[in-house]
Tab-separated table of C-alpha atoms (C1' of nucleotides) and ligand atoms in Angstrom:
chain	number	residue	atom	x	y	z
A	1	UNK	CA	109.391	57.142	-27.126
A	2	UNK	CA	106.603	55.004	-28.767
A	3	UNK	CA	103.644	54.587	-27.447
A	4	UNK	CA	102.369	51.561	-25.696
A	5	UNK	CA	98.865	51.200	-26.608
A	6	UNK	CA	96.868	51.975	-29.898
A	7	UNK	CA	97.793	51.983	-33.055
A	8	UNK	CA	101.225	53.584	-32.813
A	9	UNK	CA	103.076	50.005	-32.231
A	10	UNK	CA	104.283	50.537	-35.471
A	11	UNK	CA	105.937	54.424	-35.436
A	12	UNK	CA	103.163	56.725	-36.643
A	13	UNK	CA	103.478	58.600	-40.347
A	14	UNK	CA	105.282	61.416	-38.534
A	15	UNK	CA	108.176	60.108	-36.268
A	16	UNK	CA	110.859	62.493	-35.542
A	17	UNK	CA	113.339	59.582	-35.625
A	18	UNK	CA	116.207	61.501	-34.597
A	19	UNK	CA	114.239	62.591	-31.027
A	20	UNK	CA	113.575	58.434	-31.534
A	21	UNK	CA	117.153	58.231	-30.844
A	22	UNK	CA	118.134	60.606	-28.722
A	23	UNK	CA	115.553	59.338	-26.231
A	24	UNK	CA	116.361	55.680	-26.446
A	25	UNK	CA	120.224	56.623	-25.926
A	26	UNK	CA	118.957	59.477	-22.891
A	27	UNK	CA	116.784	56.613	-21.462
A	28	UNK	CA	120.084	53.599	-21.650
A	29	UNK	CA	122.321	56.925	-19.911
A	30	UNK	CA	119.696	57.347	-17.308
A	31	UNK	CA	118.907	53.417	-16.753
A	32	UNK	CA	122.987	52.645	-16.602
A	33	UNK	CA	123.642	55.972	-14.208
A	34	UNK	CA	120.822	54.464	-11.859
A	35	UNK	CA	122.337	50.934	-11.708
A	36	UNK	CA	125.933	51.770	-11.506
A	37	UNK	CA	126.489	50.223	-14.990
A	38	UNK	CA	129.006	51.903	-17.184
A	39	UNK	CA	127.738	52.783	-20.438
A	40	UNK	CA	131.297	52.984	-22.513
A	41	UNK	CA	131.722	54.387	-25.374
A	42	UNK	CA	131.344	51.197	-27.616
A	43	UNK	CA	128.702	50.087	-25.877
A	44	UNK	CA	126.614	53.183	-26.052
A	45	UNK	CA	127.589	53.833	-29.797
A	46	UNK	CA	126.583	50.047	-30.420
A	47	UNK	CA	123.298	50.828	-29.246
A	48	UNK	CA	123.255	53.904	-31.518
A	49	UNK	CA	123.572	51.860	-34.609
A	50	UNK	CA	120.970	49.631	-33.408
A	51	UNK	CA	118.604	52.713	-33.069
A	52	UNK	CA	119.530	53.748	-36.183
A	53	UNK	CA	116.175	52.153	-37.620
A	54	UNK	CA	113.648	49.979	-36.554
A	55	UNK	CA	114.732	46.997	-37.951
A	56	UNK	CA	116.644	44.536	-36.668
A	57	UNK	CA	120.583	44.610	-36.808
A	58	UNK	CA	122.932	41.650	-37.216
A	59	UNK	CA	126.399	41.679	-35.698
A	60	UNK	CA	128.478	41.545	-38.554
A	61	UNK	CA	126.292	44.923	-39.426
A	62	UNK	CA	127.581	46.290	-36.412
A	63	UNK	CA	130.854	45.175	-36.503
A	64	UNK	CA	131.552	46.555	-40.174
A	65	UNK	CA	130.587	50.001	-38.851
A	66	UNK	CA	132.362	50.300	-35.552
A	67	UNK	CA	135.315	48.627	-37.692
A	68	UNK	CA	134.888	51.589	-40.237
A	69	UNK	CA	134.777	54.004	-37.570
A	70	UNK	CA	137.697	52.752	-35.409
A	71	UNK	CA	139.919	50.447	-37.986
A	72	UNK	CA	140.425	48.279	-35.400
A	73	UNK	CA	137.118	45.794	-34.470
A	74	UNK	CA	136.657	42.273	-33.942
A	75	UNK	CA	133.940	39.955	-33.532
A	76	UNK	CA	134.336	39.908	-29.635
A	77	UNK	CA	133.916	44.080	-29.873
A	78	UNK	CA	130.375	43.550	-30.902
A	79	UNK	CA	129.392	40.820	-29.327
A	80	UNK	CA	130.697	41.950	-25.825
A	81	UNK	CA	128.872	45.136	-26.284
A	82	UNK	CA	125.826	42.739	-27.188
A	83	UNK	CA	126.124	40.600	-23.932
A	84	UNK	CA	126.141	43.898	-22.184
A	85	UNK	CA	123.112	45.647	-23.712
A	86	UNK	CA	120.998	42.251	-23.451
A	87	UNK	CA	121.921	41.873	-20.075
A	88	UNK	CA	120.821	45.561	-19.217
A	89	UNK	CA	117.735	45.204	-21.115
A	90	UNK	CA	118.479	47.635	-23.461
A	91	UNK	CA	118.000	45.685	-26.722
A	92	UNK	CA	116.826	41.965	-27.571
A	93	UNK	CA	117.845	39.732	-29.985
A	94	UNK	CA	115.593	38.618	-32.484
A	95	UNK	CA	116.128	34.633	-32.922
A	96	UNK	CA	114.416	34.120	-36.045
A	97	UNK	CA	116.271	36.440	-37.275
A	98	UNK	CA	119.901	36.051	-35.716
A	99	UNK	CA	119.514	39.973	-35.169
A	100	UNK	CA	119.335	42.525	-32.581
A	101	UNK	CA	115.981	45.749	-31.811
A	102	UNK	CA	116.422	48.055	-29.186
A	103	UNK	CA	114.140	47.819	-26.523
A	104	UNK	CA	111.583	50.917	-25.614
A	105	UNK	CA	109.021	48.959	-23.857
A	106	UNK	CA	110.282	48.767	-20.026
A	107	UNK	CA	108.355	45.491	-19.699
A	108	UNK	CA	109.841	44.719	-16.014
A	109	UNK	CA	106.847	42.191	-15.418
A	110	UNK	CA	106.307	40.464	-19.205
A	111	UNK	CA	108.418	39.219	-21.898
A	112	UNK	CA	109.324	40.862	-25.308
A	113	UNK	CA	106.906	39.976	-27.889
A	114	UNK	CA	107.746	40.932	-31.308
A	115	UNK	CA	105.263	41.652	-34.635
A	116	UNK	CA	108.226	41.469	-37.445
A	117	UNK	CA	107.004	42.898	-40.695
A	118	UNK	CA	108.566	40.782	-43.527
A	119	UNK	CA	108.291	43.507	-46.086
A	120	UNK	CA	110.016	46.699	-44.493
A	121	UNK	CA	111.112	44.853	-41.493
A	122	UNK	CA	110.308	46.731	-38.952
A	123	UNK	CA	109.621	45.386	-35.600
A	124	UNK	CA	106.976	46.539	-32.848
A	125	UNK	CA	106.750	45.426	-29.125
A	126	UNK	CA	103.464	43.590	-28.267
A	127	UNK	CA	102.862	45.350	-25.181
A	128	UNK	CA	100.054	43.964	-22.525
A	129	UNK	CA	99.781	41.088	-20.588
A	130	UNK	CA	97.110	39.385	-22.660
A	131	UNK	CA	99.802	36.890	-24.522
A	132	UNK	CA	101.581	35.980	-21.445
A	133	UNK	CA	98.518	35.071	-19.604
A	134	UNK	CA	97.392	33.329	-22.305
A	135	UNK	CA	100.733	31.319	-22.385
A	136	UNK	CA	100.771	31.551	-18.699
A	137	UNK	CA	97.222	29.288	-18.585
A	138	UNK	CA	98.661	26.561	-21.107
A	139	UNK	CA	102.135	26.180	-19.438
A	140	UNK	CA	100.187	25.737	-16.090
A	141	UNK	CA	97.585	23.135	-17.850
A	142	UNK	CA	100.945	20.667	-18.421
A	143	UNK	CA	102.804	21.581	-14.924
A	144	UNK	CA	105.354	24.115	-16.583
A	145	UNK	CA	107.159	26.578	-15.494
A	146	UNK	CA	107.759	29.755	-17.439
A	147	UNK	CA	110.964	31.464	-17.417
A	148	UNK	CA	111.333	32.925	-20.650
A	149	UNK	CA	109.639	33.772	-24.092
A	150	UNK	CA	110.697	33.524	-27.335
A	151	UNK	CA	107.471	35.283	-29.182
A	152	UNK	CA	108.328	37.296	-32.824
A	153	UNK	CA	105.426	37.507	-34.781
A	154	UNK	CA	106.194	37.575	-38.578
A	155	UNK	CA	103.993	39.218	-41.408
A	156	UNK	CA	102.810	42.208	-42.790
A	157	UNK	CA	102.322	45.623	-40.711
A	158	UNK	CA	99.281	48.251	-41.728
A	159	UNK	CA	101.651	50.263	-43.582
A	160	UNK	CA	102.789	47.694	-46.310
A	161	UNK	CA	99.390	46.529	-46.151
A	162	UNK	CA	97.838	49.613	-47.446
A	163	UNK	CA	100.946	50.475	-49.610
A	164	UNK	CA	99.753	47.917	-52.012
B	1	UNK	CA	101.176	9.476	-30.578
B	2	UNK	CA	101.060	12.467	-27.813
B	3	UNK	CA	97.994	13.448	-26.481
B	4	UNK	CA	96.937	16.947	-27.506
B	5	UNK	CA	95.358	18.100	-24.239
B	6	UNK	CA	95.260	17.326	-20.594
B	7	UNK	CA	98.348	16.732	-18.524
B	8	UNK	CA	100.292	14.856	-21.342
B	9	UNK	CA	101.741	17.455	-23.674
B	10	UNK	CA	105.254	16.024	-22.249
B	11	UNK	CA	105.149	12.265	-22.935
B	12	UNK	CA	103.787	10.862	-19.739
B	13	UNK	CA	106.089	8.522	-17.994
B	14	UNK	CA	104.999	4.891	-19.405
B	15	UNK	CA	105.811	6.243	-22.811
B	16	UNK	CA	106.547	3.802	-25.466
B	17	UNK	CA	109.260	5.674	-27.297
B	18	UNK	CA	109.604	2.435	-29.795
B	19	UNK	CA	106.207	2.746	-30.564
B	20	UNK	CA	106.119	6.781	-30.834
B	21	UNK	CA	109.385	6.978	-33.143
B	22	UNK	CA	107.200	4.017	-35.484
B	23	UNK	CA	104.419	5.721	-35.158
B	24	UNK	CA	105.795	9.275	-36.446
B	25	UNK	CA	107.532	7.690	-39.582
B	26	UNK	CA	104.675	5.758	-40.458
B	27	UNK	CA	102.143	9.566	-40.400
B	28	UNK	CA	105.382	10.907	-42.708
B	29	UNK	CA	104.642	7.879	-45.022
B	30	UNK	CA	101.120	8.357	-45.172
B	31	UNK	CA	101.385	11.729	-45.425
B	32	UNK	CA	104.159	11.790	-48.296
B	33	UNK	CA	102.041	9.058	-49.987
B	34	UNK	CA	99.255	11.172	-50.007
B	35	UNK	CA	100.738	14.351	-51.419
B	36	UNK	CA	103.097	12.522	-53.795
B	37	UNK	CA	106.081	13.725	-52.107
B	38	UNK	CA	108.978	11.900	-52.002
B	39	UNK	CA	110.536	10.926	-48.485
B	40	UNK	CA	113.779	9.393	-50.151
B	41	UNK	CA	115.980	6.908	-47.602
B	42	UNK	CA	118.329	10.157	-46.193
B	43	UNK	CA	114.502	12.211	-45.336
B	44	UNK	CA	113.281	9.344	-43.885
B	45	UNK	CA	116.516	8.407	-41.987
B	46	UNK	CA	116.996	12.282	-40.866
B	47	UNK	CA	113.906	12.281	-39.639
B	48	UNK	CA	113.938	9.203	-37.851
B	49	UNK	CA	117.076	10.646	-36.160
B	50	UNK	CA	115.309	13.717	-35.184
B	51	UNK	CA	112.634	11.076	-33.948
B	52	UNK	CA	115.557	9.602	-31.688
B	53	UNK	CA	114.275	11.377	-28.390
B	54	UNK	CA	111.851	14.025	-27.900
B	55	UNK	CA	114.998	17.103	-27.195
B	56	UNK	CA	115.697	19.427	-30.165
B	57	UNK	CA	118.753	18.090	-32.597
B	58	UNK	CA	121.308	19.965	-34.103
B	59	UNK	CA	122.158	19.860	-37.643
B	60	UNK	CA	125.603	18.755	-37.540
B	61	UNK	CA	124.608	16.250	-34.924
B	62	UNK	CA	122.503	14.818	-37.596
B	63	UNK	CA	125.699	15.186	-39.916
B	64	UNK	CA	127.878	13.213	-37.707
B	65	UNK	CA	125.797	10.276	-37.233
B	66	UNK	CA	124.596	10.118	-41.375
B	67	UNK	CA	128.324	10.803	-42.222
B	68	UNK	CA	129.333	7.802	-39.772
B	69	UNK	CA	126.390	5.576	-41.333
B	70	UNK	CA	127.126	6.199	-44.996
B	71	UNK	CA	131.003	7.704	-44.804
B	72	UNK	CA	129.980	10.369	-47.198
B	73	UNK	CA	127.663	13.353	-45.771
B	74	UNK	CA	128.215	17.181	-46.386
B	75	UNK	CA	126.185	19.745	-44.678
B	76	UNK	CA	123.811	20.153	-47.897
B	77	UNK	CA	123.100	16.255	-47.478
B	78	UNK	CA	121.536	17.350	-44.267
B	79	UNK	CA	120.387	20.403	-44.521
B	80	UNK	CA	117.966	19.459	-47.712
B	81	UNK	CA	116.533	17.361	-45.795
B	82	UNK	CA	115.721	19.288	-42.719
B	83	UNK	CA	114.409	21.740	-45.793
B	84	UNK	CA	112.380	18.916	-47.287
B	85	UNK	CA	111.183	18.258	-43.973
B	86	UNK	CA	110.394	21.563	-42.541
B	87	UNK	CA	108.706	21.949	-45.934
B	88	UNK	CA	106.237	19.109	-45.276
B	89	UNK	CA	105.777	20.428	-41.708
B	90	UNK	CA	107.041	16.704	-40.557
B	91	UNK	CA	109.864	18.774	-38.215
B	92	UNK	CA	109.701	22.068	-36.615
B	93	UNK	CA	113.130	24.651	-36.057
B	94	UNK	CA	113.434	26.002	-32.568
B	95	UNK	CA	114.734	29.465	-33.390
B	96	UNK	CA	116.462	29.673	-30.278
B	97	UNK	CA	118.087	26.825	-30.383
B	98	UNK	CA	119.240	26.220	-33.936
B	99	UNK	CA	118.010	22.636	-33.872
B	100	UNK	CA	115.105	20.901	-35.025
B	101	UNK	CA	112.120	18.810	-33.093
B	102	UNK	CA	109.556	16.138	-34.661
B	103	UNK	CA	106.352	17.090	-35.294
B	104	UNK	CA	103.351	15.380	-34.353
B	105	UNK	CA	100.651	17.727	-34.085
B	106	UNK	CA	99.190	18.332	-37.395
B	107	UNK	CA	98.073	21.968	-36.608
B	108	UNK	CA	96.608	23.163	-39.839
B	109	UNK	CA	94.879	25.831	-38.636
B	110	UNK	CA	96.952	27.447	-35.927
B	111	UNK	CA	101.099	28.035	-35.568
B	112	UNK	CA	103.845	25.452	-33.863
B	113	UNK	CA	104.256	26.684	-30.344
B	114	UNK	CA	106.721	24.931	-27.781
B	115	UNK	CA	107.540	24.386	-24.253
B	116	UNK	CA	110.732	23.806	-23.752
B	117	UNK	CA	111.962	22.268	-20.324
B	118	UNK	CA	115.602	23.599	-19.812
B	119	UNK	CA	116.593	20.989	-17.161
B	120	UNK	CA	115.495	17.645	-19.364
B	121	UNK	CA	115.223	19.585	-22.520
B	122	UNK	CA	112.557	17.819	-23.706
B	123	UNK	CA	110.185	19.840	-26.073
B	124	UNK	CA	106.324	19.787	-26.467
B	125	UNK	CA	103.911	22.043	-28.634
B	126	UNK	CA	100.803	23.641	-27.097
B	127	UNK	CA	98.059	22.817	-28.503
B	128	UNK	CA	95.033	24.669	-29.136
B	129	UNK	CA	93.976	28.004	-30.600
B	130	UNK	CA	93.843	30.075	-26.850
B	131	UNK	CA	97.117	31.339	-27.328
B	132	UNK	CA	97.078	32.065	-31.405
B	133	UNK	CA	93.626	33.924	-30.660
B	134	UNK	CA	95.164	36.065	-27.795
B	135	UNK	CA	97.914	37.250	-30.386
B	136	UNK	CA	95.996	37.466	-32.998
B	137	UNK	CA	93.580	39.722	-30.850
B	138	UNK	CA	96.723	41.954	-30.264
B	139	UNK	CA	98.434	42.182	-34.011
B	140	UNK	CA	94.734	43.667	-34.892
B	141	UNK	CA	94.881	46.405	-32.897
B	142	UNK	CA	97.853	47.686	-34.870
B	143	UNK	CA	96.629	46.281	-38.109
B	144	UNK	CA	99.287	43.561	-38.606
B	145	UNK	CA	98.482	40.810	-40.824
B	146	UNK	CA	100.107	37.405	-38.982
B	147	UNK	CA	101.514	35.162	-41.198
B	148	UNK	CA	104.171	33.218	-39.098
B	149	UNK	CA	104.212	32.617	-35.421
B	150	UNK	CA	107.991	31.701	-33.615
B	151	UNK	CA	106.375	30.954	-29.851
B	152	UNK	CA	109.562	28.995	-27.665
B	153	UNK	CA	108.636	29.401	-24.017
B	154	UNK	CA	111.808	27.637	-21.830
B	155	UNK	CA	111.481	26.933	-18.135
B	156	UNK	CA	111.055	23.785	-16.237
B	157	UNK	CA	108.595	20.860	-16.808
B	158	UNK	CA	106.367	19.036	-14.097
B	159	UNK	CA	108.778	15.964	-14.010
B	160	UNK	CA	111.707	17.987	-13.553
B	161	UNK	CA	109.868	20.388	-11.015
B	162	UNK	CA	108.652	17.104	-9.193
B	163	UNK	CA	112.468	15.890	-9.247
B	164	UNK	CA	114.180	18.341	-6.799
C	1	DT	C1'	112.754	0.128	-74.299
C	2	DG	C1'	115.068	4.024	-74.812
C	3	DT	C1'	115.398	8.829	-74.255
C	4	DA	C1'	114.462	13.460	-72.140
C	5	DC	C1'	113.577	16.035	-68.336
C	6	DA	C1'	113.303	17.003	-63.554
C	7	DA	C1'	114.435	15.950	-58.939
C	8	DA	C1'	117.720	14.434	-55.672
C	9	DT	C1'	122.309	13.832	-54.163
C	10	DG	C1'	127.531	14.370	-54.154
C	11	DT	C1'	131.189	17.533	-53.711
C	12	DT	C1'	133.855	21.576	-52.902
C	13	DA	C1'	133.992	25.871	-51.267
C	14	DT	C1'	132.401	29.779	-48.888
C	15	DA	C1'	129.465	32.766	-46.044
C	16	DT	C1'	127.630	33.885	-41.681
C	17	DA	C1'	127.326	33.594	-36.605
C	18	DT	C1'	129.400	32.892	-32.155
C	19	DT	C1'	132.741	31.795	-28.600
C	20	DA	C1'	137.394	30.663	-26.313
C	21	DA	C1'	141.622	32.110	-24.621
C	22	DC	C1'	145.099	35.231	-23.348
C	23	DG	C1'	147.316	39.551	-22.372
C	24	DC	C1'	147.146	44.483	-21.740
C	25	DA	C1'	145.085	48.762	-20.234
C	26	DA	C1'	141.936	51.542	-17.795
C	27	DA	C1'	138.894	52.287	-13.944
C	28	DG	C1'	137.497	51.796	-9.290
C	29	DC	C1'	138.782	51.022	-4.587
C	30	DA	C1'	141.638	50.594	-0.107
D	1	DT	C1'	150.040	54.153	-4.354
D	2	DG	C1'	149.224	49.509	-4.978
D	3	DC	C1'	145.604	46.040	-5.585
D	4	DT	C1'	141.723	44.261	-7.927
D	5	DT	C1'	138.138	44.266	-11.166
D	6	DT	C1'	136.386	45.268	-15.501
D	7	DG	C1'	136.737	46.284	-20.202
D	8	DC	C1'	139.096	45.867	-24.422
D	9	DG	C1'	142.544	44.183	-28.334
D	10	DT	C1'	143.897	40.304	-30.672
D	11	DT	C1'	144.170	35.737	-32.507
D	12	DA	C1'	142.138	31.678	-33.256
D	13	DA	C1'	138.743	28.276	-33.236
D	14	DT	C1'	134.088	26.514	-33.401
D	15	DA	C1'	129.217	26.484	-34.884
D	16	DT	C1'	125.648	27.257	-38.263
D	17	DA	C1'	124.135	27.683	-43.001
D	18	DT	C1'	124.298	28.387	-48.059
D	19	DA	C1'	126.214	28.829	-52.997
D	20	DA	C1'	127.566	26.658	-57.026
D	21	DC	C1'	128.245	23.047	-60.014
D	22	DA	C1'	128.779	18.067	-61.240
D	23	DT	C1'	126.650	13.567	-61.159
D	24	DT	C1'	123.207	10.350	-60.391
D	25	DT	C1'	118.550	8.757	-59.867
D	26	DG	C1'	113.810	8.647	-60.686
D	27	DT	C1'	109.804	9.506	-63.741
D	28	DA	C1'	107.251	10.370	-67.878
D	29	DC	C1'	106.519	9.736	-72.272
D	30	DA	C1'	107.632	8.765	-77.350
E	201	ZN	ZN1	112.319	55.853	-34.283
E	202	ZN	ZN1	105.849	46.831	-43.067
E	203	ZN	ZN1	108.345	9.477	-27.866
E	204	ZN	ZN1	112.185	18.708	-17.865
DNA sequence: TGTACAAATGTTATATATTAACGCAAAGCA
DNA sequence: TGCTTTGCGTTAATATATAACATTTGTACA
């Protein structure tokens, strides 16, 4: 589980990515077993694959490994077990990007807010309410109502940045 | 030309379209004129399409209509010139909608950010540095270098609101 | 003015992304 | 058990975007 504040946006030197996984998958069983949703088996082992880094996944990604796995897979497959895992909160798509992150952040009051790294593309969660309210105060100068953010942040995390 | 503060960020309702559409071509002359780039008759006529209204246009809608003015339009004819376009910072892409706005804000400094009324589907950009500075604030903490903001924020505008 | 090079466009084909529609099977419920 | 809902398989279509190569147009310069 990543932390939420600091400097561990980004996972930290050491991440046991495996635990990574195990807890985002423990965390959709728990979430799904709470709201009578029913985790299935390609649902839960499309959410896997998106785990299986921190970068984001496109469909046809997915759909080449389920369709490995099970010989038969079609386009629908994926993006049914998409529509479900969006809908539950358990991952986000990435626009820019046509491509899909799991979701750790639990952020029942803001919107996802993405920093994108566009040299080992990996992708953080802004957490904090500092760049809704921000948005919140412009929307309200013009009379706007917010019901949704698009925010993904593209450029170059500490990491890369020192790797020069 | 739209206001960049206040309570016009959406055109306010005497808006002379004529005279905004004229107005926009006439900045990409200058502007093309001035940095020796050339807007050739299909940049300056898929841009004046994009112009049309202030709602986010698709690509191939831009393909039907050139393809029914000249009889012979591909999706490269259209697509280089949304890239010419984009290049010269005359249009912005709404990630989230695949389709493409006018831009009149000249923001050299800060990042395109748009509000994005889901009812009229009109589009406006924020202006101002409150909201670049509040994410900026946060990619520091984990040491991320921005270098590309996407910032869509749908809901519903004041004219819309007002229209219930 | 003619030629040489680069930029822009035409053209065909393909890659990538997403959804519609329909029928069957499994799961949940009375 | 029978009924109903939900999930899934399958086929096809639609939507979005790019690759590759030929041809034309514009521009610079001998
Ligand atoms: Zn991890
Ligand atoms: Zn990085
Ligand atoms: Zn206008
Ligand atoms: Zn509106």
């Amino acid at each position: 589980m990543s932390d939420t504040f600091g400097q561990t946006v980004f996972e930290a030197p050491g991440h046991d990515h495996d635990a990574c996984i195990r807890g985002a998958l423990a965390r959709a069983d728990a979430l799904c077993a709470e709201r009578g949703l029913r985790l299935t088996a390609i649902r839960r082992r499309v959410l896997e694959l998106i785990w299986d880094n921190h970068r984001p996944t496109k469909a046809y990604d997915l759909l080449s490994a389920i369709s490995a796995e099970r010989g038969n897979a079609a386009p629908p497959t994926v993006y049914r077990a998409l529509d479900f895992l969006l809908e539950a909160g358990l991952v986000h798509k990435i626009e820019s990007l046509n491509a899909f992150v799991g979701c750790d952040a639990g952020h029942e009051r803001g919107h996802p807010k993405f920093l994108i790294c566009r040299r080992c593309e990996h992708v953080a969660e802004i957490p904090g309410p500092a760049v809704d309210s921000a948005i919140a105060r412009e929307a309200e100068r013009s009379g706007f109502t917010v019901d949704h953010e698009t925010i993904e942040i593209g450029g170059i995390c500490r990491r890369c940045a020192a790797a020069d």
